[in-house]
XYZ file of N, CA, C and O in Angstrom:
456
model
N -16.312 0.319 7.642
C -16.915 1.469 6.992
C -16.215 2.771 7.415
O -16.037 3.660 6.602
N -15.841 2.839 8.719
C -15.145 4.048 9.184
C -13.834 4.251 8.444
O -13.474 5.376 8.101
N -13.114 3.165 8.195
C -11.830 3.276 7.506
C -12.013 3.759 6.069
O -11.203 4.541 5.567
N -13.070 3.336 5.414
C -13.353 3.810 4.051
C -13.647 5.305 4.078
O -13.150 6.064 3.234
N -14.431 5.752 5.039
C -14.745 7.175 5.169
C -13.479 7.988 5.455
O -13.270 9.059 4.869
N -12.619 7.471 6.316
C -11.349 8.142 6.602
C -10.530 8.261 5.322
O -9.942 9.298 5.032
N -10.497 7.200 4.537
C -9.777 7.225 3.270
C -10.334 8.258 2.304
O -9.584 8.969 1.630
N -11.639 8.364 2.222
C -12.263 9.358 1.339
C -11.913 10.784 1.761
O -11.571 11.624 0.933
N -11.993 11.041 3.049
C -11.653 12.379 3.560
C -10.181 12.688 3.322
O -9.816 13.771 2.868
N -9.319 11.730 3.616
C -7.885 11.929 3.422
C -7.554 12.160 1.958
O -6.748 13.034 1.621
N -8.156 11.402 1.076
C -7.916 11.587 -0.355
C -8.364 12.948 -0.836
O -7.677 13.604 -1.624
N -9.504 13.400 -0.352
C -10.022 14.714 -0.728
C -9.051 15.820 -0.304
O -8.659 16.658 -1.113
N -8.644 15.792 0.963
C -7.743 16.832 1.452
C -6.346 16.703 0.847
O -5.660 17.700 0.647
N -5.950 15.484 0.543
C -4.655 15.273 -0.089
C -4.617 15.930 -1.463
O -3.658 16.620 -1.812
N -5.653 15.728 -2.237
C -5.694 16.315 -3.576
C -5.891 17.829 -3.525
O -5.322 18.562 -4.329
N -6.679 18.294 -2.571
C -6.987 19.717 -2.488
C -5.831 20.539 -1.928
O -5.497 21.595 -2.460
N -5.198 20.046 -0.864
C -4.175 20.827 -0.169
C -2.794 20.178 -0.122
O -1.856 20.764 0.405
N -2.665 18.959 -0.585
C -1.382 18.269 -0.495
C -1.144 17.645 0.869
O -0.026 17.315 1.224
N -2.203 17.497 1.653
C -2.098 16.845 2.963
C -3.127 15.727 3.015
O -4.066 15.705 2.244
N -2.973 14.828 3.893
C -3.949 13.750 4.006
C -3.485 12.672 4.951
O -4.181 12.312 5.874
N -2.286 12.159 4.716
C -1.794 11.061 5.531
C -1.644 11.424 6.989
O -2.422 11.009 7.831
N -0.631 12.199 7.271
C -0.343 12.523 8.664
C -1.328 13.485 9.290
O -1.638 13.382 10.463
N -1.837 14.401 8.512
C -2.667 15.455 9.091
C -4.129 15.047 9.183
O -4.862 15.583 10.006
N -4.561 14.096 8.395
C -5.950 13.642 8.461
C -6.042 12.224 9.002
O -6.734 11.974 9.986
N -5.335 11.301 8.373
C -5.503 9.890 8.729
C -5.057 9.600 10.160
O -5.794 8.973 10.925
N -3.886 10.058 10.541
C -3.376 9.724 11.881
C -4.284 10.262 12.989
O -4.701 9.491 13.864
N -4.641 11.559 12.988
C -5.514 12.034 14.069
C -6.865 11.314 14.114
O -7.369 11.001 15.188
N -7.439 11.028 12.950
C -8.739 10.360 12.935
C -8.617 8.931 13.446
O -9.476 8.469 14.205
N -7.558 8.231 13.060
C -7.374 6.876 13.585
C -7.153 6.897 15.092
O -7.610 6.002 15.807
N -6.459 7.913 15.587
C -6.242 8.029 17.036
C -7.545 8.341 17.762
O -7.863 7.715 18.780
N -8.291 9.298 17.237
C -9.485 9.772 17.942
C -10.721 8.909 17.712
O -11.435 8.584 18.655
N -10.991 8.562 16.475
C -12.222 7.854 16.151
C -12.087 6.348 16.347
O -12.994 5.700 16.855
N -10.946 5.810 15.965
C -10.764 4.362 16.026
C -9.984 3.901 17.253
O -9.799 2.700 17.447
N -9.470 4.837 18.045
C -8.718 4.533 19.270
C -7.493 3.663 19.013
O -7.164 2.782 19.806
N -6.809 3.906 17.895
C -5.596 3.159 17.578
C -4.426 3.744 18.338
O -4.428 4.901 18.739
N -3.376 2.947 18.513
C -2.120 3.426 19.076
C -1.387 4.237 18.003
O -1.579 4.018 16.807
N -0.533 5.153 18.442
C 0.157 6.053 17.516
C 1.003 5.307 16.490
O 0.991 5.649 15.300
N 1.726 4.296 16.903
C 2.594 3.573 15.964
C 1.778 2.892 14.866
O 2.122 2.953 13.686
N 0.686 2.263 15.234
C -0.157 1.575 14.244
C -0.828 2.582 13.316
O -0.910 2.365 12.107
N -1.291 3.709 13.859
C -1.924 4.742 13.032
C -0.924 5.339 12.047
O -1.234 5.549 10.869
N 0.285 5.588 12.526
C 1.318 6.161 11.665
C 1.713 5.193 10.564
O 1.820 5.576 9.394
N 1.917 3.944 10.915
C 2.307 2.941 9.922
C 1.218 2.761 8.868
O 1.503 2.683 7.665
N -0.025 2.720 9.296
C -1.143 2.579 8.364
C -1.236 3.798 7.461
O -1.462 3.690 6.253
N -1.023 4.973 8.044
C -1.057 6.202 7.262
C 0.033 6.216 6.202
O -0.206 6.600 5.054
N 1.233 5.791 6.564
C 2.331 5.743 5.597
C 2.013 4.806 4.434
O 2.289 5.122 3.269
N 1.409 3.669 4.733
C 1.034 2.738 3.667
C -0.034 3.354 2.770
O 0.026 3.250 1.542
N -0.998 4.026 3.387
C -2.068 4.667 2.612
C -1.530 5.812 1.767
O -2.002 6.040 0.647
N -0.534 6.520 2.282
C 0.049 7.636 1.543
C 0.649 7.155 0.226
O 0.539 7.831 -0.799
N 1.276 5.988 0.246
C 1.858 5.454 -0.986
C 0.811 5.276 -2.071
O 1.005 5.669 -3.225
N -0.322 4.713 -1.705
C -1.408 4.503 -2.663
C -1.995 5.846 -3.099
O -2.204 6.091 -4.292
N -2.236 6.730 -2.133
C -2.802 8.042 -2.428
C -1.863 8.859 -3.299
O -2.286 9.520 -4.255
N -0.588 8.818 -2.977
C 0.399 9.596 -3.732
C 0.458 9.140 -5.186
O 0.541 9.972 -6.092
N 0.398 7.844 -5.407
C 0.449 7.334 -6.776
C -0.726 7.855 -7.603
O -0.543 8.332 -8.725
N -1.924 7.795 -7.032
C -3.082 8.287 -7.789
C -3.006 9.792 -7.994
O -3.377 10.304 -9.057
N -2.508 10.516 -7.003
C -2.358 11.959 -7.145
C -1.330 12.343 -8.190
O -1.536 13.261 -8.989
N -0.209 11.626 -8.210
C 0.834 11.894 -9.206
C 0.294 11.663 -10.612
O 0.550 12.449 -11.522
N -0.451 10.607 -10.783
C -1.027 10.334 -12.104
C -1.976 11.456 -12.515
O -1.895 11.981 -13.627
N -2.867 11.856 -11.609
C -3.842 12.903 -11.935
C -3.156 14.234 -12.235
O -3.461 14.887 -13.242
N -2.231 14.654 -11.372
C -1.524 15.913 -11.607
C -0.580 15.804 -12.803
O -0.389 16.771 -13.541
N 0.001 14.621 -13.008
C 0.884 14.414 -14.151
C 0.158 14.572 -15.474
O 0.709 15.113 -16.441
N -1.083 14.129 -15.528
C -1.882 14.284 -16.750
C -2.114 15.751 -17.092
O -2.328 16.097 -18.249
N -2.064 16.608 -16.088
C -2.216 18.051 -16.295
C -0.875 18.755 -16.456
O -0.817 19.967 -16.589
N 0.222 17.999 -16.393
C 1.553 18.575 -16.567
C 2.067 19.360 -15.368
O 2.946 20.203 -15.503
N 1.531 19.083 -14.180
C 1.905 19.844 -12.992
C 3.002 19.207 -12.147
O 3.417 19.788 -11.147
N 3.479 18.034 -12.504
C 4.478 17.332 -11.695
C 5.878 17.736 -12.148
O 6.199 17.671 -13.325
N 6.703 18.149 -11.203
C 8.116 18.431 -11.456
C 8.918 17.299 -10.838
O 9.206 17.311 -9.644
N 9.260 16.340 -11.672
C 9.876 15.099 -11.206
C 11.190 15.362 -10.475
O 11.459 14.768 -9.426
N 12.025 16.240 -11.007
C 13.311 16.532 -10.370
C 13.146 17.085 -8.968
O 13.829 16.655 -8.031
N 12.238 18.026 -8.809
C 11.994 18.600 -7.479
C 11.365 17.571 -6.549
O 11.668 17.526 -5.355
N 10.478 16.750 -7.099
C 9.866 15.701 -6.282
C 10.933 14.746 -5.755
O 10.890 14.329 -4.602
N 11.911 14.429 -6.600
C 12.997 13.549 -6.167
C 13.859 14.213 -5.100
O 14.288 13.559 -4.145
N 14.101 15.523 -5.252
C 14.907 16.242 -4.260
C 14.242 16.266 -2.890
O 14.922 16.327 -1.858
N 12.930 16.231 -2.857
C 12.205 16.185 -1.584
C 11.963 14.740 -1.160
O 12.154 14.380 0.006
N 11.547 13.910 -2.105
C 11.111 12.557 -1.785
C 12.204 11.602 -1.372
O 12.011 10.798 -0.448
N 13.352 11.663 -2.010
C 14.426 10.718 -1.670
C 14.945 10.943 -0.249
O 15.013 9.990 0.539
N 15.292 12.183 0.124
C 15.698 12.383 1.527
C 14.579 12.045 2.521
O 14.848 11.507 3.597
N 13.336 12.338 2.147
C 12.216 12.004 3.035
C 12.122 10.498 3.230
O 11.924 10.019 4.354
N 12.273 9.755 2.153
C 12.208 8.296 2.250
C 13.334 7.748 3.120
O 13.130 6.820 3.906
N 14.508 8.333 3.004
C 15.648 7.891 3.812
C 15.414 8.194 5.294
O 15.700 7.373 6.169
N 14.856 9.365 5.589
C 14.664 9.758 6.984
C 13.561 8.968 7.676
O 13.489 8.954 8.911
N 12.720 8.286 6.910
C 11.659 7.476 7.510
C 12.241 6.404 8.433
O 11.692 6.145 9.506
N 13.337 5.807 8.037
C 13.933 4.749 8.859
C 14.342 5.274 10.232
O 14.060 4.657 11.259
N 14.981 6.437 10.247
C 15.389 7.022 11.523
C 14.215 7.439 12.384
O 14.197 7.198 13.601
N 13.223 8.055 11.761
C 12.054 8.498 12.518
C 11.263 7.306 13.057
O 10.743 7.358 14.180
N 11.188 6.245 12.285
C 10.487 5.046 12.741
C 11.208 4.434 13.942
O 10.576 4.049 14.925
N 12.522 4.384 13.878
C 13.298 3.847 15.005
C 13.080 4.701 16.252
O 12.929 4.172 17.354
N 13.051 6.021 16.080
C 12.809 6.909 17.218
C 11.414 6.704 17.787
O 11.239 6.600 19.005
N 10.415 6.628 16.900
C 9.043 6.455 17.380
C 8.879 5.163 18.172
O 8.146 5.123 19.158
N 9.569 4.118 17.768
C 9.461 2.839 18.475
C 10.033 2.910 19.888
O 9.669 2.105 20.741
N 10.891 3.888 20.149
C 11.506 4.034 21.476
C 10.715 4.962 22.396
O 10.965 5.008 23.592
N 9.785 5.737 21.818
C 9.012 6.697 22.599
C 7.681 6.100 23.030
O 7.120 5.247 22.348
N 7.170 6.583 24.154
C 5.832 6.175 24.586
C 4.804 6.744 23.617
O 5.012 7.813 23.034
N 3.710 6.051 23.470
C 2.654 6.475 22.549
C 2.162 7.876 22.889
O 1.942 8.714 22.004
N 1.988 8.159 24.150
C 1.494 9.485 24.581
C 2.491 10.576 24.203
O 2.090 11.676 23.810
N 3.768 10.307 24.305
C 4.788 11.286 23.918
C 4.693 11.592 22.432
O 4.744 12.758 22.022
N 4.518 10.553 21.622
C 4.383 10.751 20.179
C 3.142 11.587 19.873
O 3.177 12.503 19.053
N 2.049 11.294 20.551
C 0.810 12.046 20.336
C 0.985 13.516 20.702
O 0.519 14.411 19.978
N 1.654 13.797 21.799
C 1.876 15.192 22.209
C 2.815 15.915 21.248
O 2.591 17.088 20.914
N 3.849 15.239 20.789
C 4.750 15.842 19.802
C 4.007 16.145 18.502
O 4.202 17.190 17.880
N 3.138 15.230 18.109
C 2.349 15.430 16.897
C 1.401 16.611 17.061
O 1.252 17.440 16.151
N 0.764 16.708 18.211
C -0.133 17.834 18.472
C 0.635 19.154 18.432
O 0.154 20.153 17.871
N 1.824 19.178 19.003
C 2.647 20.390 18.976
C 3.026 20.748 17.540
O 3.007 21.927 17.154
N 3.345 19.740 16.744
C 3.674 19.976 15.337
C 2.483 20.579 14.600
O 2.622 21.574 13.877
N 1.302 19.980 14.770
C 0.107 20.503 14.096
C -0.213 21.918 14.556
O -0.600 22.770 13.745
N -0.040 22.183 15.831
C -0.283 23.533 16.354
C 0.690 24.520 15.718
O 0.307 25.608 15.299
N 1.954 24.127 15.631
C 2.955 24.997 15.004
C 2.638 25.292 13.550
O 2.771 26.428 13.084
N 2.196 24.286 12.823
C 1.815 24.482 11.419
C 0.625 25.433 11.327
O 0.591 26.329 10.483
N -0.352 25.244 12.207
C -1.529 26.120 12.203
C -1.137 27.573 12.476
O -1.591 28.492 11.782
N -0.297 27.798 13.456
C 0.160 29.163 13.757
C 0.899 29.749 12.569
O 0.654 30.893 12.173
N 1.783 28.964 11.971
C 2.545 29.429 10.818
C 1.618 29.814 9.664
O 1.812 30.847 9.012
N 0.593 29.009 9.418
C -0.349 29.315 8.340
C -1.138 30.595 8.614
O -1.430 31.372 7.703
N -1.481 30.837 9.866
C -2.200 32.069 10.210
C -1.306 33.289 10.101
O -1.746 34.367 9.714
N -0.033 33.143 10.436
C 0.891 34.274 10.456
C 1.335 34.661 9.044
O 1.489 35.833 8.734
N 1.559 33.677 8.190
C 2.062 33.983 6.846
C 0.949 34.290 5.865
O -0.166 34.091 6.029
């Protein structure tokens, strides 16, 4: 039941703000479900694929999807996943969690400043 609730929250924030996988699913799986960082990240990536497909369909019906720009962002992102996954597998779980926290903090500061 917790995983379904996490999915609902992630889907809501994904559609509203364009975030959900890494910013909602991973922290909640770490904190609420006590998962390891690698498992939470991998599960989040799988969920993002499903969430992204439904979001693309919904936004596409409204004519808001720019396929060319999506490809310019998505293809390099997909390629870099392999490298980032290899790096994450070499780092301790706690190191990954601290790096993620620093990333989220940086994003929060940037959003407040801009």
